[in-house]
Short mmCIF file of C-alpha atoms in Angstrom, two decimals:
data_model
loop_
_atom_site.label_atom_id
_atom_site.label_comp_id
_atom_site.label_asym_id
_atom_site.label_seq_id
_atom_site.Cartn_x
_atom_site.Cartn_y
_atom_site.Cartn_z
CA UNK A 22 2.96 -17.01 56.98
CA UNK A 23 3.95 -14.19 55.35
CA UNK A 24 4.15 -14.23 51.97
CA UNK A 25 7.71 -13.74 50.43
CA UNK A 26 8.34 -10.61 47.87
CA UNK A 27 10.64 -11.24 44.95
CA UNK A 28 13.42 -9.25 44.25
CA UNK A 29 15.87 -9.65 41.53
CA UNK A 30 19.29 -10.11 42.13
CA UNK A 31 22.22 -8.32 41.91
CA UNK A 32 23.35 -10.04 38.97
CA UNK A 33 20.07 -9.01 36.74
CA UNK A 34 20.12 -6.11 38.39
CA UNK A 35 23.48 -5.48 36.49
CA UNK A 36 22.26 -7.27 33.53
CA UNK A 37 19.69 -4.92 33.35
CA UNK A 38 22.10 -1.74 33.53
CA UNK A 39 24.09 -3.15 30.60
CA UNK A 40 21.16 -3.54 28.30
CA UNK A 41 19.89 0.02 29.17
CA UNK A 42 23.60 1.08 29.00
CA UNK A 43 23.44 -0.35 25.38
CA UNK A 44 20.24 1.04 24.29
CA UNK A 45 20.78 4.61 25.52
CA UNK A 46 24.48 4.14 23.50
CA UNK A 47 22.98 2.76 20.53
CA UNK A 48 20.32 5.49 20.42
CA UNK A 49 22.81 8.33 20.86
CA UNK A 50 25.17 6.69 17.77
CA UNK A 51 22.17 6.67 15.76
CA UNK A 52 20.70 10.14 16.35
CA UNK A 53 24.82 11.93 15.92
CA UNK A 54 25.08 9.70 12.95
CA UNK A 55 21.83 10.96 11.76
CA UNK A 56 22.40 14.31 12.13
CA UNK A 57 25.81 14.29 10.45
CA UNK A 58 24.48 12.20 7.56
CA UNK A 59 21.88 14.68 6.76
CA UNK A 60 23.87 17.75 7.50
CA UNK A 61 26.44 16.84 4.93
CA UNK A 62 23.76 15.96 2.15
CA UNK A 63 22.39 19.46 3.25
CA UNK A 64 25.69 21.67 3.25
CA UNK A 65 26.96 19.81 -0.35
CA UNK A 66 23.18 20.18 -1.56
CA UNK A 67 22.69 23.82 -0.21
CA UNK A 68 26.39 25.14 -1.93
CA UNK A 69 26.22 23.50 -5.22
CA UNK A 70 26.46 25.93 -8.45
CA UNK A 71 22.79 25.73 -9.37
CA UNK A 72 21.40 25.49 -6.13
CA UNK A 73 19.65 28.57 -6.45
CA UNK A 74 17.84 27.89 -9.55
CA UNK A 75 16.80 24.89 -8.56
CA UNK A 76 15.55 26.53 -5.05
CA UNK A 77 13.80 29.18 -6.80
CA UNK A 78 12.01 26.39 -9.77
CA UNK A 79 11.30 23.15 -7.26
CA UNK A 80 10.75 24.78 -3.49
CA UNK A 81 9.11 28.33 -3.74
CA UNK A 82 7.16 29.05 -1.44
CA UNK A 83 4.83 31.89 -2.79
CA UNK A 84 4.28 29.10 -5.33
CA UNK A 85 3.44 26.54 -3.05
CA UNK A 86 0.92 28.28 -1.40
CA UNK A 87 -1.12 29.62 -4.32
CA UNK A 88 -1.15 26.15 -5.67
CA UNK A 89 -1.90 24.60 -2.71
CA UNK A 90 -5.74 24.93 -2.70
CA UNK A 91 -5.76 23.10 -5.89
CA UNK A 92 -3.21 20.37 -5.62
CA UNK A 93 -5.39 19.39 -2.06
CA UNK A 94 -8.96 19.59 -4.44
CA UNK A 95 -7.56 17.32 -6.86
CA UNK A 96 -6.12 15.28 -3.67
CA UNK A 97 -9.77 14.42 -3.02
CA UNK A 98 -10.32 12.58 -6.43
CA UNK A 99 -7.66 10.65 -5.70
CA UNK A 100 -8.38 9.42 -2.35
CA UNK A 101 -12.32 8.99 -2.96
CA UNK A 102 -10.45 6.51 -5.78
CA UNK A 103 -8.19 5.03 -2.99
CA UNK A 104 -11.61 3.97 -0.69
CA UNK A 105 -14.15 2.68 -3.69
CA UNK A 106 -11.13 1.01 -5.41
CA UNK A 107 -9.61 -0.33 -2.55
CA UNK A 108 -13.24 -2.53 -1.45
CA UNK A 109 -13.75 -3.01 -4.98
CA UNK A 110 -10.21 -4.39 -5.30
CA UNK A 111 -10.94 -6.73 -2.02
CA UNK A 112 -13.68 -8.53 -3.25
CA UNK A 113 -13.03 -9.06 -6.26
CA UNK A 114 -9.61 -10.41 -5.74
CA UNK A 115 -11.16 -12.74 -2.56
CA UNK A 116 -13.59 -14.15 -5.61
CA UNK A 117 -10.72 -15.08 -7.44
CA UNK A 118 -8.57 -16.60 -5.03
CA UNK A 119 -11.83 -18.93 -4.40
CA UNK A 120 -12.47 -19.67 -7.80
CA UNK A 121 -9.24 -20.83 -8.19
CA UNK A 122 -8.70 -22.93 -5.01
CA UNK A 123 -11.95 -25.09 -5.38
CA UNK A 124 -11.79 -28.20 -5.73
CA UNK A 125 -13.63 -30.95 -8.27
CA UNK A 126 -13.72 -31.33 -11.72
CA UNK A 127 -16.87 -29.67 -11.46
CA UNK A 128 -15.14 -26.50 -10.70
CA UNK A 129 -12.70 -26.11 -13.74
CA UNK A 130 -14.48 -23.76 -15.80
CA UNK A 131 -14.59 -21.02 -12.75
CA UNK A 132 -10.79 -22.35 -12.20
CA UNK A 133 -9.96 -21.53 -15.54
CA UNK A 134 -11.76 -18.57 -15.80
CA UNK A 135 -9.97 -16.81 -12.72
CA UNK A 136 -7.07 -18.27 -13.64
CA UNK A 137 -6.74 -16.34 -17.35
CA UNK A 138 -7.96 -13.34 -15.75
CA UNK A 139 -4.62 -13.25 -13.60
CA UNK A 140 -2.53 -14.33 -16.04
CA UNK A 141 -4.23 -11.52 -18.42
CA UNK A 142 -4.46 -8.48 -16.11
CA UNK A 143 -1.03 -9.40 -14.27
CA UNK A 144 0.65 -9.18 -17.28
CA UNK A 145 -0.81 -5.66 -18.37
CA UNK A 146 1.04 -2.73 -17.52
CA UNK A 147 -1.49 -0.65 -15.34
CA UNK A 148 -0.49 2.50 -17.60
CA UNK A 149 -1.38 0.70 -20.79
CA UNK A 150 -5.04 -0.20 -19.03
CA UNK A 151 -5.74 3.23 -17.85
CA UNK A 152 -4.90 4.30 -21.78
CA UNK A 153 -6.89 1.26 -23.64
CA UNK A 154 -9.70 1.72 -21.38
CA UNK A 155 -9.87 5.31 -20.55
CA UNK A 156 -9.09 6.99 -24.33
CA UNK A 157 -10.63 3.16 -26.02
CA UNK A 158 -14.16 3.11 -24.39
CA UNK A 159 -15.62 6.46 -23.70
CA UNK A 160 -14.59 7.19 -27.76
CA UNK A 161 -16.69 4.18 -28.80
CA UNK A 162 -19.66 6.44 -27.34
CA UNK A 163 -21.50 2.73 -26.66
CA UNK A 164 -25.38 3.99 -25.36
CA UNK A 165 -25.57 3.07 -20.99
CA UNK A 166 -22.04 3.69 -21.20
CA UNK A 167 -20.68 6.04 -18.81
CA UNK A 168 -17.78 8.41 -20.07
CA UNK A 169 -16.54 9.98 -16.97
CA UNK A 170 -12.42 9.53 -17.33
CA UNK A 171 -12.32 8.95 -13.99
CA UNK A 172 -14.64 5.85 -13.98
CA UNK A 173 -12.47 4.38 -16.66
CA UNK A 174 -9.70 4.79 -14.62
CA UNK A 175 -10.81 3.22 -10.92
CA UNK A 176 -11.85 0.55 -13.49
CA UNK A 177 -8.13 0.01 -14.71
CA UNK A 178 -6.86 0.18 -11.29
CA UNK A 179 -9.28 -2.53 -9.78
CA UNK A 180 -8.98 -4.76 -13.25
CA UNK A 181 -4.81 -4.47 -12.38
CA UNK A 182 -4.72 -4.88 -8.39
CA UNK A 183 -7.65 -7.26 -7.97
CA UNK A 184 -5.35 -10.23 -10.12
CA UNK A 185 -2.22 -9.10 -8.20
CA UNK A 186 -4.21 -9.22 -4.64
CA UNK A 187 -6.14 -12.83 -5.64
CA UNK A 188 -2.72 -13.84 -5.93
CA UNK A 189 -2.37 -13.08 -2.27
CA UNK A 190 -5.16 -14.24 -0.97
CA UNK A 191 -4.88 -17.27 -3.20
CA UNK A 192 -1.12 -18.11 -1.22
CA UNK A 193 -3.05 -17.04 2.21
CA UNK A 194 -5.80 -19.68 1.25
CA UNK A 195 -2.88 -22.41 0.26
CA UNK A 196 -0.79 -21.73 3.65
CA UNK A 197 -3.91 -23.09 6.18
CA UNK A 198 -2.73 -26.64 6.74
CA UNK A 199 -4.97 -29.53 5.02
CA UNK A 200 -5.96 -30.90 8.81
CA UNK A 201 -7.39 -27.92 9.48
CA UNK A 202 -10.12 -28.45 6.81
CA UNK A 203 -10.36 -31.96 7.68
CA UNK A 204 -11.12 -31.34 11.02
CA UNK A 205 -13.39 -29.43 10.32
CA UNK A 206 -15.30 -31.68 8.12
CA UNK A 207 -15.34 -34.56 10.49
CA UNK A 208 -16.91 -31.86 12.70
CA UNK A 209 -19.88 -31.74 10.60
CA UNK A 210 -19.49 -28.80 8.80
CA UNK A 211 -19.62 -28.48 5.06
CA UNK A 212 -17.30 -27.23 2.52
CA UNK A 213 -18.73 -23.93 2.23
CA UNK A 214 -18.95 -23.40 6.34
CA UNK A 215 -15.51 -24.80 6.39
CA UNK A 216 -13.97 -22.35 3.82
CA UNK A 217 -15.85 -19.41 5.29
CA UNK A 218 -15.36 -19.97 9.35
CA UNK A 219 -11.92 -21.93 9.24
CA UNK A 220 -10.22 -21.87 6.12
CA UNK A 221 -10.80 -17.44 5.18
CA UNK A 222 -10.01 -16.27 8.94
CA UNK A 223 -6.73 -18.15 9.03
CA UNK A 224 -6.14 -16.66 5.49
CA UNK A 225 -7.01 -13.02 5.68
CA UNK A 226 -4.71 -12.66 9.29
CA UNK A 227 -2.10 -14.42 7.81
CA UNK A 228 -1.72 -12.04 4.45
CA UNK A 229 -2.94 -8.88 6.31
CA UNK A 230 0.32 -7.36 5.90
CA UNK A 231 0.78 -8.15 2.19
CA UNK A 232 -2.56 -6.49 1.47
CA UNK A 233 -1.87 -3.58 3.40
CA UNK A 234 1.52 -2.88 1.69
CA UNK A 235 -0.65 -3.34 -1.85
CA UNK A 236 -3.01 -0.38 -0.29
CA UNK A 237 0.40 1.67 -0.10
CA UNK A 238 0.95 1.12 -3.63
CA UNK A 239 -2.80 1.45 -4.47
CA UNK A 240 -2.35 5.39 -2.25
CA UNK A 241 0.61 6.07 -5.14
CA UNK A 242 -0.24 4.56 -8.42
CA UNK A 243 -3.77 6.82 -8.08
CA UNK A 244 -1.78 9.44 -9.21
CA UNK A 245 -1.92 7.90 -13.04
CA UNK A 246 -4.72 8.67 -13.50
CA UNK A 247 -3.98 12.04 -14.85
CA UNK A 248 -2.79 10.66 -17.92
CA UNK A 249 -6.16 10.64 -19.17
CA UNK A 250 -7.04 14.38 -18.33
CA UNK A 251 -8.79 13.76 -14.67
CA UNK A 252 -8.48 16.31 -12.35
CA UNK A 253 -6.40 15.00 -9.88
CA UNK A 254 -3.85 16.59 -7.41
CA UNK A 255 -1.00 15.35 -9.99
CA UNK A 256 -3.15 16.65 -13.02
CA UNK A 257 -4.15 19.72 -10.76
CA UNK A 258 -0.12 20.43 -10.20
CA UNK A 259 0.51 19.83 -14.07
CA UNK A 260 -2.03 22.92 -14.54
CA UNK A 261 -0.68 25.67 -11.98
CA UNK A 262 3.15 24.57 -13.17
CA UNK A 263 1.80 25.34 -17.08
CA UNK A 264 1.47 29.02 -16.08
CA UNK A 265 4.96 29.91 -15.43
CA UNK A 266 6.93 26.43 -15.79
CA UNK A 267 7.48 26.73 -12.01
CA UNK A 268 7.40 23.19 -10.69
CA UNK A 269 6.45 23.87 -7.10
CA UNK A 270 2.97 22.20 -7.43
CA UNK A 271 4.49 18.90 -8.20
CA UNK A 272 6.53 19.17 -5.33
CA UNK A 273 3.50 20.28 -3.31
CA UNK A 274 1.62 16.99 -4.44
CA UNK A 275 4.45 14.75 -3.37
CA UNK A 276 4.25 16.00 0.26
CA UNK A 277 0.62 15.62 -0.15
CA UNK A 278 0.99 11.98 -0.94
CA UNK A 279 3.47 11.46 1.46
CA UNK A 280 1.43 12.39 4.22
CA UNK A 281 -0.95 9.51 3.02
CA UNK A 282 1.73 6.60 2.04
CA UNK A 283 4.30 6.88 5.08
CA UNK A 284 1.39 6.49 7.90
CA UNK A 285 -0.08 3.56 6.01
CA UNK A 286 3.47 2.34 5.57
CA UNK A 287 4.37 2.87 9.05
CA UNK A 288 0.67 1.02 10.14
CA UNK A 289 1.85 -2.05 7.66
CA UNK A 290 5.21 -2.44 9.46
CA UNK A 291 3.68 -2.34 13.24
CA UNK A 292 1.12 -4.79 11.68
CA UNK A 293 3.52 -7.22 10.51
CA UNK A 294 5.81 -6.88 13.60
CA UNK A 295 2.83 -8.03 15.82
CA UNK A 296 2.27 -11.12 13.59
CA UNK A 297 5.91 -12.01 13.86
CA UNK A 298 7.41 -11.40 9.57
CA UNK A 299 9.88 -9.12 10.95
CA UNK A 300 10.92 -11.42 14.00
CA UNK A 301 14.17 -12.70 12.34
CA UNK A 302 15.87 -9.08 11.01
CA UNK A 303 18.65 -7.82 12.27
CA UNK A 304 19.08 -5.03 15.05
CA UNK A 305 20.84 -1.04 15.41
#
């Protein structure tokens, strides 16, 4: 007896042709509308009265080439800061979240400490923390205390971001249904084993997109250490600008930051879609 091969019906083929044609039509309309809008904006900008002056001051190719090595060298400090702070923030944020979710009266001091920490550093602006720590602590000249501006800038960023990340982790932990804990305890796991092997894996997986979004913000906010005088990409651009008041180095720094943040943002969207975060969104 020979196996019967399945083939789509005529109705199914028509549906596929219709969906394919609609997809092509939507893509064509999107491309045309995008080209028209960008073309109109480009024409309005380039034909404005002040465009020659703006082009000379912000988009000078010669100035961009001259300042690029210095700005790129400064960006290396931002990258190192992002990596070191990112790991520290994850560790500290997860620790704070676990402290806030501990049950029982014996853990009340830990819950109180974590709550005060989160409320304090979520309430203080990051820029204010940078100024207080980056300018205040080195001025005290305490023995055996680092005075590097980049170090205290990193400390301020970790303190501020860990408070927000702790709340993200806590939301993930508390989103795990209590039945998961009950089932784990019924199987003989201790509270610590339940947290490590059952609760945390689910919680981390659920909050991965928000955590990645916070890392995108961290990539940008690492440039705030320029207010302390540390020579990062923004400070290097400021130094290059001071020689002739041509602001093209700032544009160069902005482009370099975009090269870091845009791929990470697209990766965040991809992970979010895979986890169903955008499943109910609109379509073009």
